[in-house]
């Protein structure tokens, strides 16, 4: 069966403008265009759009979705299984946050006493699950399940003070990176060393034991994997590359 752009948009619950944008970036083109200029989509395109919207629901960037679904090795059944796993993680995240909010309401009403650390449990689980969703396969294959599980457990057991300090440190690193790139600083400079040192401190919230080799390897992932690069380059391009080079240059002396 075939659909016009309006019919497909209505069926999928999106706008025709969105479908035109997907076409313009090479994410989803119509199967054919009529002599009158109407975009027509066949069943295969409908299935592709379903995959796109599934990944969008999981907060994947459009560029990442494009690289996934047009990979020659893309397997729709395996992708659906992976998406189901991600959705189940998302459901657990939402359930944890709902439970946390419900407990906070009871605490505010005076019905229960909520420990400070408990106020962050849902948020921390949300962060863990989201990181697993986006980076889990890569970091587990590189560092092993045992290390990642310990890191997650360490993060979950953070105190409120540690949690807030870690977030402040992350923001400081990003701010210094953007400043360094904007001002053309060299990763080998003292500015690069200061950023690498702060990054090591940030890692201490996750890692029980510091390793120069692991730190350098992580820095390499920041440029080798687009998802990591996108995080640091979200405001200014070149931040991920600066951080990677700064770690490589200074880790041995930290």
Coordinates of C-alpha atoms in Angstrom, one line a residue:
X1 CA 0.0 0.0 0.0
X2 CA 1.1 3.5 -0.7
X3 CA 0.5 6.8 1.2
X4 CA 0.8 10.5 0.4
X5 CA 2.9 12.6 2.7
X6 CA -0.2 13.9 4.4
X7 CA -1.6 10.4 4.9
X8 CA 1.7 9.1 6.3
X9 CA 2.1 12.1 8.6
X10 CA -1.4 11.6 10.0
X11 CA -0.8 7.9 10.5
X12 CA 2.5 8.4 12.3
X13 CA 1.3 11.4 14.4
X14 CA 3.9 13.8 13.0
X15 CA 3.8 16.8 10.7
X16 CA 4.4 16.8 6.9
X17 CA 7.1 19.4 7.6
X18 CA 9.0 16.8 9.6
X19 CA 8.8 14.3 6.7
X20 CA 10.1 16.9 4.3
X21 CA 13.0 17.7 6.7
X22 CA 13.8 14.0 6.9
X23 CA 13.9 13.9 3.1
X24 CA 16.2 17.0 3.0
X25 CA 18.8 15.4 5.3
X26 CA 18.6 12.0 3.6
X27 CA 17.0 10.2 6.5
X28 CA 13.7 9.3 4.8
X29 CA 13.0 10.0 1.1
X30 CA 9.7 9.1 -0.6
X31 CA 9.6 6.0 -2.6
X32 CA 8.5 8.1 -5.6
X33 CA 7.3 11.5 -6.6
X34 CA 4.3 11.9 -8.9
X35 CA 4.3 14.1 -12.0
X36 CA 2.2 16.5 -9.9
X37 CA 5.0 16.7 -7.3
X38 CA 3.3 14.6 -4.6
X39 CA 5.5 12.6 -2.4
X40 CA 4.5 8.9 -2.2
X41 CA 5.7 6.4 0.5
X42 CA 5.4 2.6 0.2
X43 CA 5.3 -0.1 2.9
X44 CA 9.1 -0.2 3.1
X45 CA 9.3 3.5 3.8
X46 CA 6.6 3.2 6.5
X47 CA 8.7 0.5 8.2
X48 CA 11.8 2.8 8.0
X49 CA 9.8 5.7 9.5
X50 CA 8.7 3.4 12.3
X51 CA 12.4 2.6 13.1
X52 CA 13.3 6.3 13.0
X53 CA 10.5 7.2 15.5
X54 CA 11.4 4.3 17.8
X55 CA 15.0 5.6 18.0
X56 CA 13.8 9.2 18.4
X57 CA 11.7 8.1 21.4
X58 CA 14.9 6.7 22.8
X59 CA 16.5 10.2 22.4
X60 CA 18.9 9.2 19.6
X61 CA 20.3 12.1 17.5
X62 CA 19.0 12.0 13.9
X63 CA 22.6 11.7 12.6
X64 CA 23.0 8.6 14.8
X65 CA 19.7 7.1 13.6
X66 CA 20.7 7.6 10.0
X67 CA 24.0 5.8 10.6
X68 CA 22.3 2.9 12.3
X69 CA 19.4 2.2 9.9
X70 CA 21.5 2.6 6.7
X71 CA 24.3 0.5 8.0
X72 CA 24.7 -2.5 5.6
X73 CA 24.7 -4.8 8.6
X74 CA 21.4 -3.4 10.0
X75 CA 19.1 -6.2 11.2
X76 CA 15.6 -5.1 11.8
X77 CA 14.7 -7.9 14.2
X78 CA 17.8 -7.4 16.3
X79 CA 17.2 -3.6 16.2
X80 CA 13.7 -4.2 17.6
X81 CA 15.0 -6.4 20.3
X82 CA 17.5 -3.7 21.3
X83 CA 14.9 -1.0 21.2
X84 CA 12.7 -3.2 23.4
X85 CA 15.5 -3.4 25.9
X86 CA 16.0 0.3 25.8
X87 CA 12.3 1.0 26.3
X88 CA 12.2 -1.4 29.3
X89 CA 15.2 0.6 30.8
X90 CA 13.3 3.8 30.1
X91 CA 10.2 2.4 31.8
X92 CA 12.3 1.5 34.9
X93 CA 13.8 5.0 34.9
X94 CA 10.4 6.6 34.8
X95 CA 9.0 4.2 37.4
X96 CA 12.0 5.1 39.7
X97 CA 11.4 8.8 39.2
X98 CA 7.6 8.4 39.9
X99 CA 8.3 6.5 43.1
X100 CA 10.8 9.2 44.1
X101 CA 8.3 12.0 43.5
X102 CA 5.6 10.1 45.4
X103 CA 7.9 9.6 48.3
X104 CA 8.9 13.3 48.3
X105 CA 5.2 14.3 48.4
X106 CA 4.7 12.1 51.4
X107 CA 7.8 13.5 53.0
X108 CA 6.7 17.1 52.4
X109 CA 3.3 16.3 54.0
X110 CA 5.1 14.8 57.0
X111 CA 3.8 11.3 56.4
X112 CA 7.3 9.8 56.1
X113 CA 10.9 10.8 56.8
X114 CA 13.0 10.8 53.6
X115 CA 16.7 10.7 53.9
X116 CA 18.7 13.2 51.8
X117 CA 20.4 10.4 49.8
X118 CA 17.0 8.9 48.9
X119 CA 15.9 12.2 47.2
X120 CA 18.4 11.5 44.5
X121 CA 18.0 7.8 44.0
X122 CA 15.5 8.1 41.1
X123 CA 17.6 10.7 39.4
X124 CA 20.8 8.7 39.7
X125 CA 19.2 5.6 38.4
X126 CA 17.9 7.7 35.5
X127 CA 21.4 8.8 34.6
X128 CA 22.8 5.2 34.9
X129 CA 20.1 3.8 32.6
X130 CA 20.5 6.6 30.1
X131 CA 24.3 6.1 29.9
X132 CA 23.8 2.4 29.5
X133 CA 21.4 3.1 26.7
X134 CA 23.7 5.4 24.8
X135 CA 27.2 4.1 25.6
X136 CA 26.6 0.7 27.3
X137 CA 27.7 -1.6 24.6
X138 CA 30.9 0.3 23.8
X139 CA 32.2 0.8 27.4
X140 CA 31.3 -2.7 28.5
X141 CA 33.1 -4.2 25.6
X142 CA 36.1 -2.0 26.3
X143 CA 36.3 -2.1 30.1
X144 CA 34.3 -5.3 31.0
X145 CA 31.1 -5.8 32.8
X146 CA 32.7 -6.0 36.3
X147 CA 34.2 -2.6 36.1
X148 CA 31.1 -0.9 34.7
X149 CA 28.9 -2.6 37.3
X150 CA 31.1 -1.4 40.1
X151 CA 31.2 2.1 38.6
X152 CA 27.4 2.2 38.5
X153 CA 27.1 0.9 42.0
X154 CA 29.6 3.5 43.2
X155 CA 27.6 6.2 41.5
X156 CA 24.3 5.0 43.0
X157 CA 25.8 5.1 46.5
X158 CA 27.0 8.8 46.2
X159 CA 26.0 11.1 48.9
X160 CA 24.0 14.3 48.1
X161 CA 27.2 16.3 48.5
X162 CA 29.2 14.1 46.2
X163 CA 26.4 14.1 43.6
X164 CA 26.2 17.9 43.5
X165 CA 30.0 18.3 43.5
X166 CA 30.3 15.8 40.6
X167 CA 27.8 17.8 38.5
X168 CA 29.5 21.1 39.3
X169 CA 32.8 19.6 38.3
X170 CA 31.3 18.4 35.0
X171 CA 30.0 21.8 34.2
X172 CA 33.4 23.4 35.1
X173 CA 35.2 21.0 32.7
X174 CA 32.8 21.8 29.9
X175 CA 33.1 25.5 30.5
X176 CA 36.9 25.4 30.5
X177 CA 37.0 23.3 27.4
X178 CA 34.8 25.7 25.5
X179 CA 37.0 28.6 26.7
X180 CA 40.2 26.8 25.6
X181 CA 38.9 26.0 22.2
X182 CA 37.4 29.5 21.6
X183 CA 40.8 31.1 22.6
X184 CA 42.9 28.7 20.5
X185 CA 44.8 27.2 23.5
X186 CA 47.0 24.2 23.1
X187 CA 46.0 20.9 24.8
X188 CA 49.7 20.5 25.8
X189 CA 49.6 23.8 27.6
X190 CA 48.9 24.4 31.3
X191 CA 45.3 25.0 30.5
X192 CA 45.1 21.5 29.0
X193 CA 46.8 20.0 32.0
X194 CA 44.3 21.8 34.3
X195 CA 41.4 20.3 32.4
X196 CA 42.9 16.8 32.3
X197 CA 43.4 17.1 36.1
X198 CA 39.8 18.1 36.6
X199 CA 38.7 15.2 34.4
X200 CA 40.7 12.8 36.5
X201 CA 39.0 14.2 39.6
X202 CA 35.6 13.7 37.9
X203 CA 36.4 10.1 37.1
X204 CA 37.1 9.5 40.8
X205 CA 33.4 9.7 41.4
X206 CA 33.0 6.6 39.2
X207 CA 36.3 4.7 39.4
X208 CA 37.5 3.1 42.5
X209 CA 41.1 3.0 41.2
X210 CA 42.7 5.4 38.7
X211 CA 44.5 4.1 35.7
X212 CA 46.5 6.2 33.3
X213 CA 45.9 3.6 30.5
X214 CA 42.2 3.5 31.1
X215 CA 42.0 7.3 31.3
X216 CA 43.9 7.7 28.0
X217 CA 41.8 5.0 26.4
X218 CA 38.6 6.9 27.5
X219 CA 40.0 10.1 26.0
X220 CA 40.5 8.3 22.7
X221 CA 36.8 7.2 22.7
X222 CA 35.7 10.8 23.0
X223 CA 36.9 11.4 19.4
X224 CA 36.5 7.9 18.0
X225 CA 32.8 7.6 18.8
X226 CA 30.5 10.4 17.5
X227 CA 28.1 10.0 20.4
X228 CA 30.9 10.9 22.9
X229 CA 32.1 13.7 20.7
X230 CA 28.6 15.1 20.3
X231 CA 28.3 15.5 24.1
X232 CA 31.4 17.7 24.4
X233 CA 31.0 19.4 21.1
X234 CA 27.3 20.3 21.7
X235 CA 28.1 24.0 22.0
X236 CA 31.5 24.4 20.3
X237 CA 33.2 22.0 17.9
X238 CA 36.6 20.8 18.9
X239 CA 36.1 20.3 22.6
X240 CA 36.1 16.5 22.5
X241 CA 39.4 16.6 20.5
X242 CA 40.9 19.1 22.9
X243 CA 40.0 16.9 25.9
X244 CA 41.3 13.8 24.2
X245 CA 44.6 15.4 23.4
X246 CA 44.9 17.0 26.9
X247 CA 44.4 13.6 28.6
X248 CA 46.9 11.9 26.3
X249 CA 49.5 14.7 26.9
X250 CA 49.1 14.9 30.7
X251 CA 47.6 11.7 32.1
X252 CA 51.0 10.2 32.8
X253 CA 51.9 13.3 35.0
X254 CA 48.6 13.6 36.9

